[in-house]
mmCIF file of C-alpha atoms in Angstrom:
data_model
loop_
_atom_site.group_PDB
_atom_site.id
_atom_site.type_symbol
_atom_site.label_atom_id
_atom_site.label_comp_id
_atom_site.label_asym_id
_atom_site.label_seq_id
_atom_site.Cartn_x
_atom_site.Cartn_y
_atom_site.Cartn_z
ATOM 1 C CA UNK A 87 17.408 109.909 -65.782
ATOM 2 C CA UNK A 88 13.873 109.217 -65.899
ATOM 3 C CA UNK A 89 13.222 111.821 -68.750
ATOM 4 C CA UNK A 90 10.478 113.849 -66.858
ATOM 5 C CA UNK A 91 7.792 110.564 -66.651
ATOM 6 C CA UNK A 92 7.330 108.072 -63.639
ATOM 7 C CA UNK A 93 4.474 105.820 -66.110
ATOM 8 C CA UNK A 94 1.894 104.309 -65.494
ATOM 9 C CA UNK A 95 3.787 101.825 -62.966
ATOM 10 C CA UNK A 96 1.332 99.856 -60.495
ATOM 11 C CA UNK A 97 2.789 97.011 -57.883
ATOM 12 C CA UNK A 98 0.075 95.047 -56.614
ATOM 13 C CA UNK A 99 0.108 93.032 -53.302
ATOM 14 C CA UNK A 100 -1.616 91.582 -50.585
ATOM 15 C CA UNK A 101 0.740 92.530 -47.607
ATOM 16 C CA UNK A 102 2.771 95.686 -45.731
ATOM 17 C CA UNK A 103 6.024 93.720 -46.795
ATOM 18 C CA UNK A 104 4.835 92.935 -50.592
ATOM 19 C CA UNK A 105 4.085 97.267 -50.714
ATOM 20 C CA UNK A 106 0.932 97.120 -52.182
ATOM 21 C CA UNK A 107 -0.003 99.655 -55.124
ATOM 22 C CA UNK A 108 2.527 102.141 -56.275
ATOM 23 C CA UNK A 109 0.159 104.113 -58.623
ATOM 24 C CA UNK A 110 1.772 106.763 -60.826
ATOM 25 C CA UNK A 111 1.794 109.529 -62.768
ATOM 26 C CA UNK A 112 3.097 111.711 -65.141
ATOM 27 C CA UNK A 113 5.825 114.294 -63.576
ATOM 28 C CA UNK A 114 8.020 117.034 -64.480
ATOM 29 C CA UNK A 115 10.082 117.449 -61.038
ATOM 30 C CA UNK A 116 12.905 119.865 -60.385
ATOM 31 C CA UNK A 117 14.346 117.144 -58.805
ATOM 32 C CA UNK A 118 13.042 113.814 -60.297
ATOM 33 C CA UNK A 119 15.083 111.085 -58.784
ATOM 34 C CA UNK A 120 14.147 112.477 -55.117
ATOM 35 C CA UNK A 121 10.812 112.857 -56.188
ATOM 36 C CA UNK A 122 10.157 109.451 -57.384
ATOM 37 C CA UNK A 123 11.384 107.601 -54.172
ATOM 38 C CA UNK A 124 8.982 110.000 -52.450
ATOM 39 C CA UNK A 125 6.326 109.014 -53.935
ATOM 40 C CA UNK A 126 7.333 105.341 -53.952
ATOM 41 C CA UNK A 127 7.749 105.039 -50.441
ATOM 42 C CA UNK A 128 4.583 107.334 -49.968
ATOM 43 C CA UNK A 129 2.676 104.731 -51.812
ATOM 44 C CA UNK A 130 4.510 101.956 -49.767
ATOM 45 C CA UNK A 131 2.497 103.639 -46.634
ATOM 46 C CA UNK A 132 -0.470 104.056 -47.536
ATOM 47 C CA UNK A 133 -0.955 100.466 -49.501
ATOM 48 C CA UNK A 134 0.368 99.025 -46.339
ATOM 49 C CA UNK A 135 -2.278 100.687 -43.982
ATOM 50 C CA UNK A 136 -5.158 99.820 -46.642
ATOM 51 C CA UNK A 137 -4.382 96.278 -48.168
ATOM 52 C CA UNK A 138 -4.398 94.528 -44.535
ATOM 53 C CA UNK A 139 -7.987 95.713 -43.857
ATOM 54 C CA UNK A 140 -9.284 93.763 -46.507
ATOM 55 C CA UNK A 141 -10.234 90.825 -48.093
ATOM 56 C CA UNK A 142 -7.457 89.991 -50.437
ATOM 57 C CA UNK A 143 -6.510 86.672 -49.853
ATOM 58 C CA UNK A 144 -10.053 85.392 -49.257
ATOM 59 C CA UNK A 145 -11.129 82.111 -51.152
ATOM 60 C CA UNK A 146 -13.092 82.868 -54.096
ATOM 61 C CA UNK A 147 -16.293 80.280 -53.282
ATOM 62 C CA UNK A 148 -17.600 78.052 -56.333
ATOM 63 C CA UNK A 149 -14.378 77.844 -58.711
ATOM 64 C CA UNK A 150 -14.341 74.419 -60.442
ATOM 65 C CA UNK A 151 -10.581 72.759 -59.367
ATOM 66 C CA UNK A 152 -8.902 70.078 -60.316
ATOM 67 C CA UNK A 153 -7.602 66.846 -58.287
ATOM 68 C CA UNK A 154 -4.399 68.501 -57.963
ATOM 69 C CA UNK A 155 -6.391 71.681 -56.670
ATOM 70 C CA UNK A 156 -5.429 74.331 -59.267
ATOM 71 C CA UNK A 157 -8.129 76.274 -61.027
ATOM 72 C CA UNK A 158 -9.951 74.419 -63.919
ATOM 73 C CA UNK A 159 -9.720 76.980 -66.421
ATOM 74 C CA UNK A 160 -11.451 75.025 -69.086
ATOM 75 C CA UNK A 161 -14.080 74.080 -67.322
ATOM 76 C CA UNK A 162 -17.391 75.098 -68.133
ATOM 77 C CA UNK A 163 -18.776 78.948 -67.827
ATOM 78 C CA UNK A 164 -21.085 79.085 -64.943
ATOM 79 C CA UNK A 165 -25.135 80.311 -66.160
ATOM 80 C CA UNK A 166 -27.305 82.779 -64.558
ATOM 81 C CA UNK A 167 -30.791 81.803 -63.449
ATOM 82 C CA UNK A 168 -32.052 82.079 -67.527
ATOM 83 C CA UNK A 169 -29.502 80.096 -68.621
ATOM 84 C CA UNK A 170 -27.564 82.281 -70.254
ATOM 85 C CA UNK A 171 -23.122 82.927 -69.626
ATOM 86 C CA UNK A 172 -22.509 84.347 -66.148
ATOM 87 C CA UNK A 173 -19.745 86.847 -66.567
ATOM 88 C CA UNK A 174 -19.465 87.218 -62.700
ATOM 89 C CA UNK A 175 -16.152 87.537 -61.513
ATOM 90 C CA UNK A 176 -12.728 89.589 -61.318
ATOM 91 C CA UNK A 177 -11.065 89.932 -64.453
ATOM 92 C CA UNK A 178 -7.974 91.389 -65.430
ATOM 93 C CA UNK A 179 -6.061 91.514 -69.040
ATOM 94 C CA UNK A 180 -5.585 88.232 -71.060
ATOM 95 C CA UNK A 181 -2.626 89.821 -72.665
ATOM 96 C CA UNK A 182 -0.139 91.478 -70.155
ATOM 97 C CA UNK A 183 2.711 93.852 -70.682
ATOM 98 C CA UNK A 184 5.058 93.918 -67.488
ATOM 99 C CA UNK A 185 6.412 97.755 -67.995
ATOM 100 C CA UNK A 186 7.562 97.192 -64.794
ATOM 101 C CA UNK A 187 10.342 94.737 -66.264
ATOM 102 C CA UNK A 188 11.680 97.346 -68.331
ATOM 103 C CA UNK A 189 12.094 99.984 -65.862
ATOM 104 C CA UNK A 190 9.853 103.056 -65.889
ATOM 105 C CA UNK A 191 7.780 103.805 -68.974
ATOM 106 C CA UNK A 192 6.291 105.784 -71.469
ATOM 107 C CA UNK A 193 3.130 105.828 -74.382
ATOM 108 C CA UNK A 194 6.733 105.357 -76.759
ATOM 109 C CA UNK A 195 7.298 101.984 -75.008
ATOM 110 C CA UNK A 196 5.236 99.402 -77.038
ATOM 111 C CA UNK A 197 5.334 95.478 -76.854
ATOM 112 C CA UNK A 198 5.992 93.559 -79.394
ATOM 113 C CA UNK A 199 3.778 90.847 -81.663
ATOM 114 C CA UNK A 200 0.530 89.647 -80.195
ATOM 115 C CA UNK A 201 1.419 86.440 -78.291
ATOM 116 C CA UNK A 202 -1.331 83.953 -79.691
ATOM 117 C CA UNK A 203 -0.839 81.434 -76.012
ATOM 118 C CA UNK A 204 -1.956 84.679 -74.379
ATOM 119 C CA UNK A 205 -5.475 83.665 -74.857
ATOM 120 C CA UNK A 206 -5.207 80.036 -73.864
ATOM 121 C CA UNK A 207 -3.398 81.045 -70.652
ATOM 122 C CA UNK A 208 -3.919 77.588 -68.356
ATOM 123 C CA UNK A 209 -3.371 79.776 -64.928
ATOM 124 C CA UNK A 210 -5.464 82.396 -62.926
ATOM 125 C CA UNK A 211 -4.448 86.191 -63.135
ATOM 126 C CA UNK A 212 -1.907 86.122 -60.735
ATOM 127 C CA UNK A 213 -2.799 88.853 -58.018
ATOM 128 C CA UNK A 214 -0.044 90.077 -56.997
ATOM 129 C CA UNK A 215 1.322 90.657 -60.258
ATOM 130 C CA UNK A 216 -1.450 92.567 -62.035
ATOM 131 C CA UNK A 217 0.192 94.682 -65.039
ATOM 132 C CA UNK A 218 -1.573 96.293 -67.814
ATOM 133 C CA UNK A 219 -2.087 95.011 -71.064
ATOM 134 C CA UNK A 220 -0.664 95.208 -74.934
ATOM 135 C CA UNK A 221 -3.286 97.521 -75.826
ATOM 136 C CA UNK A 222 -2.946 100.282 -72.415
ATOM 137 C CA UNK A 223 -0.143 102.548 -74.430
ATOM 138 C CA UNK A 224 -2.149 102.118 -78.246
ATOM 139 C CA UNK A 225 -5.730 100.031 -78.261
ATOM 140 C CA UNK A 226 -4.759 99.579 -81.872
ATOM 141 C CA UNK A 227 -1.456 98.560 -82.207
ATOM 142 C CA UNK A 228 -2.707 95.015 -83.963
ATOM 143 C CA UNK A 229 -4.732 96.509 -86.609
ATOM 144 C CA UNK A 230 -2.256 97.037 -89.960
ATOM 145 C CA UNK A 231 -1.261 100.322 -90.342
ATOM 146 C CA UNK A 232 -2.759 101.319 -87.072
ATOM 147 C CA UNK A 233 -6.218 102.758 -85.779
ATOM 148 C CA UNK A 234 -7.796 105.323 -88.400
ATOM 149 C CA UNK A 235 -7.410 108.794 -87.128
ATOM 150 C CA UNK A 236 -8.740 111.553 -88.788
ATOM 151 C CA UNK A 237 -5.534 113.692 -89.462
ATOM 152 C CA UNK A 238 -6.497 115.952 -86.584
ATOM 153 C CA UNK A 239 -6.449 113.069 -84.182
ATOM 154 C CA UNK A 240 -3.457 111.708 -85.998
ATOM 155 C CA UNK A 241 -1.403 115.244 -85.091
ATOM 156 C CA UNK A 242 -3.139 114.890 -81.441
ATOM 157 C CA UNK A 243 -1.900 111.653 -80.945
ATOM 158 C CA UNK A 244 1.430 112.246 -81.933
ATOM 159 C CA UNK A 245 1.507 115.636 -79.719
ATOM 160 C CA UNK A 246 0.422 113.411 -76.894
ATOM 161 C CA UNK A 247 2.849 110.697 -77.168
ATOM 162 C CA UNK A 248 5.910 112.691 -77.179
ATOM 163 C CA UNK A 249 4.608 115.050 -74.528
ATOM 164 C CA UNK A 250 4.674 111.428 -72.590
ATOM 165 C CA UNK A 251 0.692 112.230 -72.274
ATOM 166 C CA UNK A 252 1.247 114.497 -69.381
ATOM 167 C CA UNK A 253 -2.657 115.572 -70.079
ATOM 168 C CA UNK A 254 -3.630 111.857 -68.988
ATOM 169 C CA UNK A 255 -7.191 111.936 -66.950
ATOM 170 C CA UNK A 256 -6.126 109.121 -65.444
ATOM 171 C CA UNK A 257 -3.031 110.549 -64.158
ATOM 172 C CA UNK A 258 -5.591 113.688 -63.210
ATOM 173 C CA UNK A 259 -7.625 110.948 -61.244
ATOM 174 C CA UNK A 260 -10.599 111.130 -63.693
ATOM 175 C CA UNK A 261 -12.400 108.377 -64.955
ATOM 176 C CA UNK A 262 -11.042 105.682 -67.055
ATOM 177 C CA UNK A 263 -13.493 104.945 -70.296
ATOM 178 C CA UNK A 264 -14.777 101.445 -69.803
ATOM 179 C CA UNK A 265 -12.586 99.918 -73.457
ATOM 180 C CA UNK A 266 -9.539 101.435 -71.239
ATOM 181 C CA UNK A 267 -10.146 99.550 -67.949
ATOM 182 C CA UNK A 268 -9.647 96.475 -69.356
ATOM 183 C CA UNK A 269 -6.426 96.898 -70.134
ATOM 184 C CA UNK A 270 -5.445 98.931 -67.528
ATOM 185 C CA UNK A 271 -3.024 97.203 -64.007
ATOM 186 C CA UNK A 272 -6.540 97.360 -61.705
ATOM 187 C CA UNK A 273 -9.055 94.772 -61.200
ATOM 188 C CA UNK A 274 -12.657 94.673 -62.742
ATOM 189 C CA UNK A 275 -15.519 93.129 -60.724
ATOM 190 C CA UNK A 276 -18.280 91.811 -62.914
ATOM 191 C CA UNK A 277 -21.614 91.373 -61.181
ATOM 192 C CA UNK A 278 -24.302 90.022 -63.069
ATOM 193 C CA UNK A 279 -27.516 89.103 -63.050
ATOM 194 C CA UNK A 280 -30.474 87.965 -65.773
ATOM 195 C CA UNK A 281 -31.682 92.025 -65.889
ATOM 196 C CA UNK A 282 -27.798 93.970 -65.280
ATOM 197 C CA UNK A 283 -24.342 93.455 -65.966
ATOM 198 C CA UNK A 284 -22.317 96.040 -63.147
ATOM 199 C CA UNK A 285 -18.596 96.601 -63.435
ATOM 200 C CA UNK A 286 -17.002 98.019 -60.973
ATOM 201 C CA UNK A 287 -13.308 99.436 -61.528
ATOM 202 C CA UNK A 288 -11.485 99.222 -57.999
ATOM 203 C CA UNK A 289 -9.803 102.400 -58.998
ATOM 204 C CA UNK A 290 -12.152 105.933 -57.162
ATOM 205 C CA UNK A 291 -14.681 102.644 -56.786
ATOM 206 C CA UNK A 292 -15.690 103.611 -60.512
ATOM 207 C CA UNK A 293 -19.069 101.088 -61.838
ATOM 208 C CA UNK A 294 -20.591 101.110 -64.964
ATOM 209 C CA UNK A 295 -24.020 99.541 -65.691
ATOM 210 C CA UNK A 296 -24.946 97.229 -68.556
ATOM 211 C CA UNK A 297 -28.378 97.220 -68.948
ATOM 212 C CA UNK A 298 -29.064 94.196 -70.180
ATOM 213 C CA UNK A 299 -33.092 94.052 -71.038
ATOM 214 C CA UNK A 300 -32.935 95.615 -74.584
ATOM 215 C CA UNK A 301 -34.112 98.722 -73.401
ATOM 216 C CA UNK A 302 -33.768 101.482 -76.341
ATOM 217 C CA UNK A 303 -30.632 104.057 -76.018
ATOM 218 C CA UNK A 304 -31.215 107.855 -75.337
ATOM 219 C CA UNK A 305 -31.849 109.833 -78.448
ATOM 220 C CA UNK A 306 -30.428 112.885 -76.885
ATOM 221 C CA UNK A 307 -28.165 111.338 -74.088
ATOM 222 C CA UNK A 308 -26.146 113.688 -71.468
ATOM 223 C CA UNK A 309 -22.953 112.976 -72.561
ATOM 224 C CA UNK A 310 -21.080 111.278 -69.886
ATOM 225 C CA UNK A 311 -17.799 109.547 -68.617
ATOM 226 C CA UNK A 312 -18.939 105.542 -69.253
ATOM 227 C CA UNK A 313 -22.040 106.827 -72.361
ATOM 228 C CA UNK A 314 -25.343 104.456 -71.573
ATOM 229 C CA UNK A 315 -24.864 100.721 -72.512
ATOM 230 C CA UNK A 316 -27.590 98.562 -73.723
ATOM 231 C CA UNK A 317 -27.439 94.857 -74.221
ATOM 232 C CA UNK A 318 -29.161 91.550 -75.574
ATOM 233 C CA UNK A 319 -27.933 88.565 -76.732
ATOM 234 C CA UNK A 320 -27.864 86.669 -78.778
ATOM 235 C CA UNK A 321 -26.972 82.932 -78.415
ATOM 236 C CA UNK A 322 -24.321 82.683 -75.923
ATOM 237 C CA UNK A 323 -22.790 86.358 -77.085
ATOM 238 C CA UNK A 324 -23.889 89.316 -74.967
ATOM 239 C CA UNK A 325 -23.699 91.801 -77.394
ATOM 240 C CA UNK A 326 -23.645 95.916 -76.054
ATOM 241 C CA UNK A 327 -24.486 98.738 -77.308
ATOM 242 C CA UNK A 328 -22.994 102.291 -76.256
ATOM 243 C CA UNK A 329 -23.664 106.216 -76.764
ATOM 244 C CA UNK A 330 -23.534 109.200 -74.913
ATOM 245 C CA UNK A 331 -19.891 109.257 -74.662
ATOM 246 C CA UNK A 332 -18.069 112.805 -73.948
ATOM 247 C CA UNK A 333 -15.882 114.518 -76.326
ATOM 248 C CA UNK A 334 -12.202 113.699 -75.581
ATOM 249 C CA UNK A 335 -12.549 110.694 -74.002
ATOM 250 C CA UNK A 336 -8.999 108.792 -73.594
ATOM 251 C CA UNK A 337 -8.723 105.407 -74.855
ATOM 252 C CA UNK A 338 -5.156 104.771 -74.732
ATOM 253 C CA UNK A 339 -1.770 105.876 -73.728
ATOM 254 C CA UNK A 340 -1.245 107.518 -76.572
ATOM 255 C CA UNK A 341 -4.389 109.972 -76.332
ATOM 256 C CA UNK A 342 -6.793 108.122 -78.637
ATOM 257 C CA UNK A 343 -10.298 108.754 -78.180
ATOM 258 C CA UNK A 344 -13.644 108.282 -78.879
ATOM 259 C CA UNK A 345 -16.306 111.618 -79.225
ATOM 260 C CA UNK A 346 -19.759 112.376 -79.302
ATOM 261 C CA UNK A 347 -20.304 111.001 -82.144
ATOM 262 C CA UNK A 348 -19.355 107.453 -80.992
ATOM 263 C CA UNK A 349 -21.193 104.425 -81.217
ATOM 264 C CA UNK A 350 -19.426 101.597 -79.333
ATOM 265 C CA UNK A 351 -20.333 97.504 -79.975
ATOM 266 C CA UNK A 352 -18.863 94.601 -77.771
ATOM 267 C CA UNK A 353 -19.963 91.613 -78.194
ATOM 268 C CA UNK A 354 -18.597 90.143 -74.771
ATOM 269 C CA UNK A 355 -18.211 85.884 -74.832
ATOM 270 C CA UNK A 356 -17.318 83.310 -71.869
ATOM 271 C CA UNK A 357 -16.304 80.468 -73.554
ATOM 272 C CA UNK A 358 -14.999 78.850 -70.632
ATOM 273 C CA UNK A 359 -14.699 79.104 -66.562
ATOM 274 C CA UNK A 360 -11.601 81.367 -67.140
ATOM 275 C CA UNK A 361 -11.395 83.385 -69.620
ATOM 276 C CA UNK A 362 -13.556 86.199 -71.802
ATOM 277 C CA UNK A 363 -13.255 87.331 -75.312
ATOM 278 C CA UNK A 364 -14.255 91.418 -75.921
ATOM 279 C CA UNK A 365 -14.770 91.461 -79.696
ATOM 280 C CA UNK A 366 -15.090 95.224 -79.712
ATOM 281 C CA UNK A 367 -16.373 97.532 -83.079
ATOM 282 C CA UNK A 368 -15.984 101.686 -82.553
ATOM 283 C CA UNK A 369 -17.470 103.846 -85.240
ATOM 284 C CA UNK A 370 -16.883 107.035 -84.771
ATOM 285 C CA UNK A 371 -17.036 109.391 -88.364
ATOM 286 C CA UNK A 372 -15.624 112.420 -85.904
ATOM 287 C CA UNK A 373 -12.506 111.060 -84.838
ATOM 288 C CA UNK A 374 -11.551 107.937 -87.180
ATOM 289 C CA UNK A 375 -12.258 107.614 -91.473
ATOM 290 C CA UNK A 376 -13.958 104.399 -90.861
ATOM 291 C CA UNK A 377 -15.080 101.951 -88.395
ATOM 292 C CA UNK A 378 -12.955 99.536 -86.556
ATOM 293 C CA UNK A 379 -12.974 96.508 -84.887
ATOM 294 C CA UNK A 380 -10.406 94.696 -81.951
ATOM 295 C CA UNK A 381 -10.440 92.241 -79.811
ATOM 296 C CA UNK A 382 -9.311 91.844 -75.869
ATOM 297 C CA UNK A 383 -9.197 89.429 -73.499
ATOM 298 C CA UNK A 384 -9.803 89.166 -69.980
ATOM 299 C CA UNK A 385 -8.617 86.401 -67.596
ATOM 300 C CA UNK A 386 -10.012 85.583 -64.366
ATOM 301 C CA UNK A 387 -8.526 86.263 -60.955
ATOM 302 C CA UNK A 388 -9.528 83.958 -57.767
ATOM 303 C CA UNK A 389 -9.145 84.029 -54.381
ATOM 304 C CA UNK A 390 -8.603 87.919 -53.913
ATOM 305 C CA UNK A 391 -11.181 90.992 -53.862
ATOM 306 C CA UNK A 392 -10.829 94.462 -55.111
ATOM 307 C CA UNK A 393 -8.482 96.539 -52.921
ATOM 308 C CA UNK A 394 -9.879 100.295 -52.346
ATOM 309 C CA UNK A 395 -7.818 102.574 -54.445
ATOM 310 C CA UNK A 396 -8.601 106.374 -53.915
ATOM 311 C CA UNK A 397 -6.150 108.223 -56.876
ATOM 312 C CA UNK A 398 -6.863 111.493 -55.220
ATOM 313 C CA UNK A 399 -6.496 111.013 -51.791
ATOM 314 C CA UNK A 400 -2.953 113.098 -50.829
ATOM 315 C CA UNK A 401 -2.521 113.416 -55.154
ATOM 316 C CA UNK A 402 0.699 114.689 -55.485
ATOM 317 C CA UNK A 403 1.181 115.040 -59.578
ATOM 318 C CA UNK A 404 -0.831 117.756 -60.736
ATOM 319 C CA UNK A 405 1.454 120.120 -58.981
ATOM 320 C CA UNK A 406 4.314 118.986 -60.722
ATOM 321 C CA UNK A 407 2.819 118.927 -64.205
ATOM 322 C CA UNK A 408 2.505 123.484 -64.865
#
């Protein structure tokens, strides 16, 4: 039986007989198993009229190779204009998690030890394989004894993980916070330039700007879905600076989140052509006793493009979820 949940399970490919994206959700069908290959094949269809319109198996122009003609992952980052890291690209989680291996998932199913070659991963993000990461069920699950909570996030979190976080936003089609996407099985587009760092999240074509001029933060901001992000750097580190956050905002799986009351740091590296390093500090006095700080990694993806992924165009979850 699949217990009520059909996870967070995403196939990515690049043709009608690879079945492109099977996105998700949570469910509570009368009649599950019937349900699921519904949606499957559903999913099937509509990846296989979408993913041959577009550009996903176009050459990605400029990416250092080597005589043999695989990607040079060690070679050097490529610089903007100023001289400073160019984090253009499409990235996708330096740690992955194949769920899919296991079967269908939950928040409860959690990977094991950090693997340390994870980071030093010699080979593109492979693009038709794009799977979430460690951190997509719990963002903390390599800090000892876990992230902070404040015992009334530490009772929500629990609630949420054995309800198999049927209250998801993403599985409501809402916004993914910008310290989820990273981790999540979509593709990030980084476009930068000396003045702006834009990400765009190929899921509802969600972007978030990265003002990257110093400007001052809001000192009463609207609070919002991605908060306002402002950035400098210093040396080679990019480091950003975010407020403005909304209350509940999901971080994880599990139902983690950041509040109001959030101030979020990355300090985002390139140390080479293919990889980048997220050293990421949250303090947030609502929701957790005391700041803390992780760090995730993004590898880079060639020779593809992002692949238009509308969550609720024909939704079908939110009627099986009362």
């Amino acid at each position: 039986m699949l217990g009520g949940v059909l996870g967070l399970l995403v196939l990515r490919s690049f043709t009608p007989r690879e079945c492109g994206y099977i996105l998700s959700a949570v469910l509570k069908p009368r009649n599950e198993t019937l349900v699921t290959f519904a949606l499957v094949l559903l999913a099937m269809q509509l990846a296989a009229a979408n993913v041959a319109a577009q550009w996903v198996k176009y050459p990605t122009a400029g990416v250092p190779r080597k005589a043999d003609g695989k990607v040079d992952m060690s070679a050097p980052s490529p610089r903007l204009t100023d001289g400073k890291p160019d984090f253009s690209g499409i990235w996708t989680t330096g740690e992955p998690f194949d769920r899919r291996s296991r079967g269908l998932s939950s928040p409860k199913d959690l990977p094991g030890p950090r693997d340390t070659q994870s980071h030093g991963a010699d080979t593109p993000g492979d693009p038709t394989a794009i799977v979430g990461s460690r951190q997509m069920a719990n963002i903390g699950i390599d800090l000892p004894g876990g992230l902070p909570y404040r015992p009334w996030l530490a009772a929500l979190t629990k609630e949420r993980t054995d309800n198999l976080a049927k209250e998801d936003p993403h599985i409501r089609c809402l916004p993914d916070n910008f310290l989820r996407a990273y981790g999540m099985p979509h593709l990030l587009k980084f476009v930068h330039t000396p003045g702006l760092l834009v990400v765009l999240n190929e899921v509802n074509a969600g972007y978030r700007q990265i003002f990257t001029d110093g400007r001052p933060l809001p000192e009463d901001p609207n609070p919002s879905w991605q908060g306002y992000s402002s950035a400098k750097w210093s040396g080679d580190t990019l480091v950003i600076d975010t407020i403005g956050l909304r209350d509940d905002t999901w971080i994880d799986w599990n139902g983690s989140v950041l509040t109001q009351a959030a101030k979020v740091r990355e300090q985002i590296r390139r140390p080479d052509f293919g990889h980048l390093e997220i050293q990421v500090t949250v303090d947030d006095p609502k929701a957790y006793t005391k700041p803390w700080t992780i760090t995730l990694t993004q590898r880079i993806v060639v020779d593809t493009e992002l692949i238009d992924e509308v969550c609720s165009e024909d939704e079908q979850s939110l009627k099986h979820m009362k």
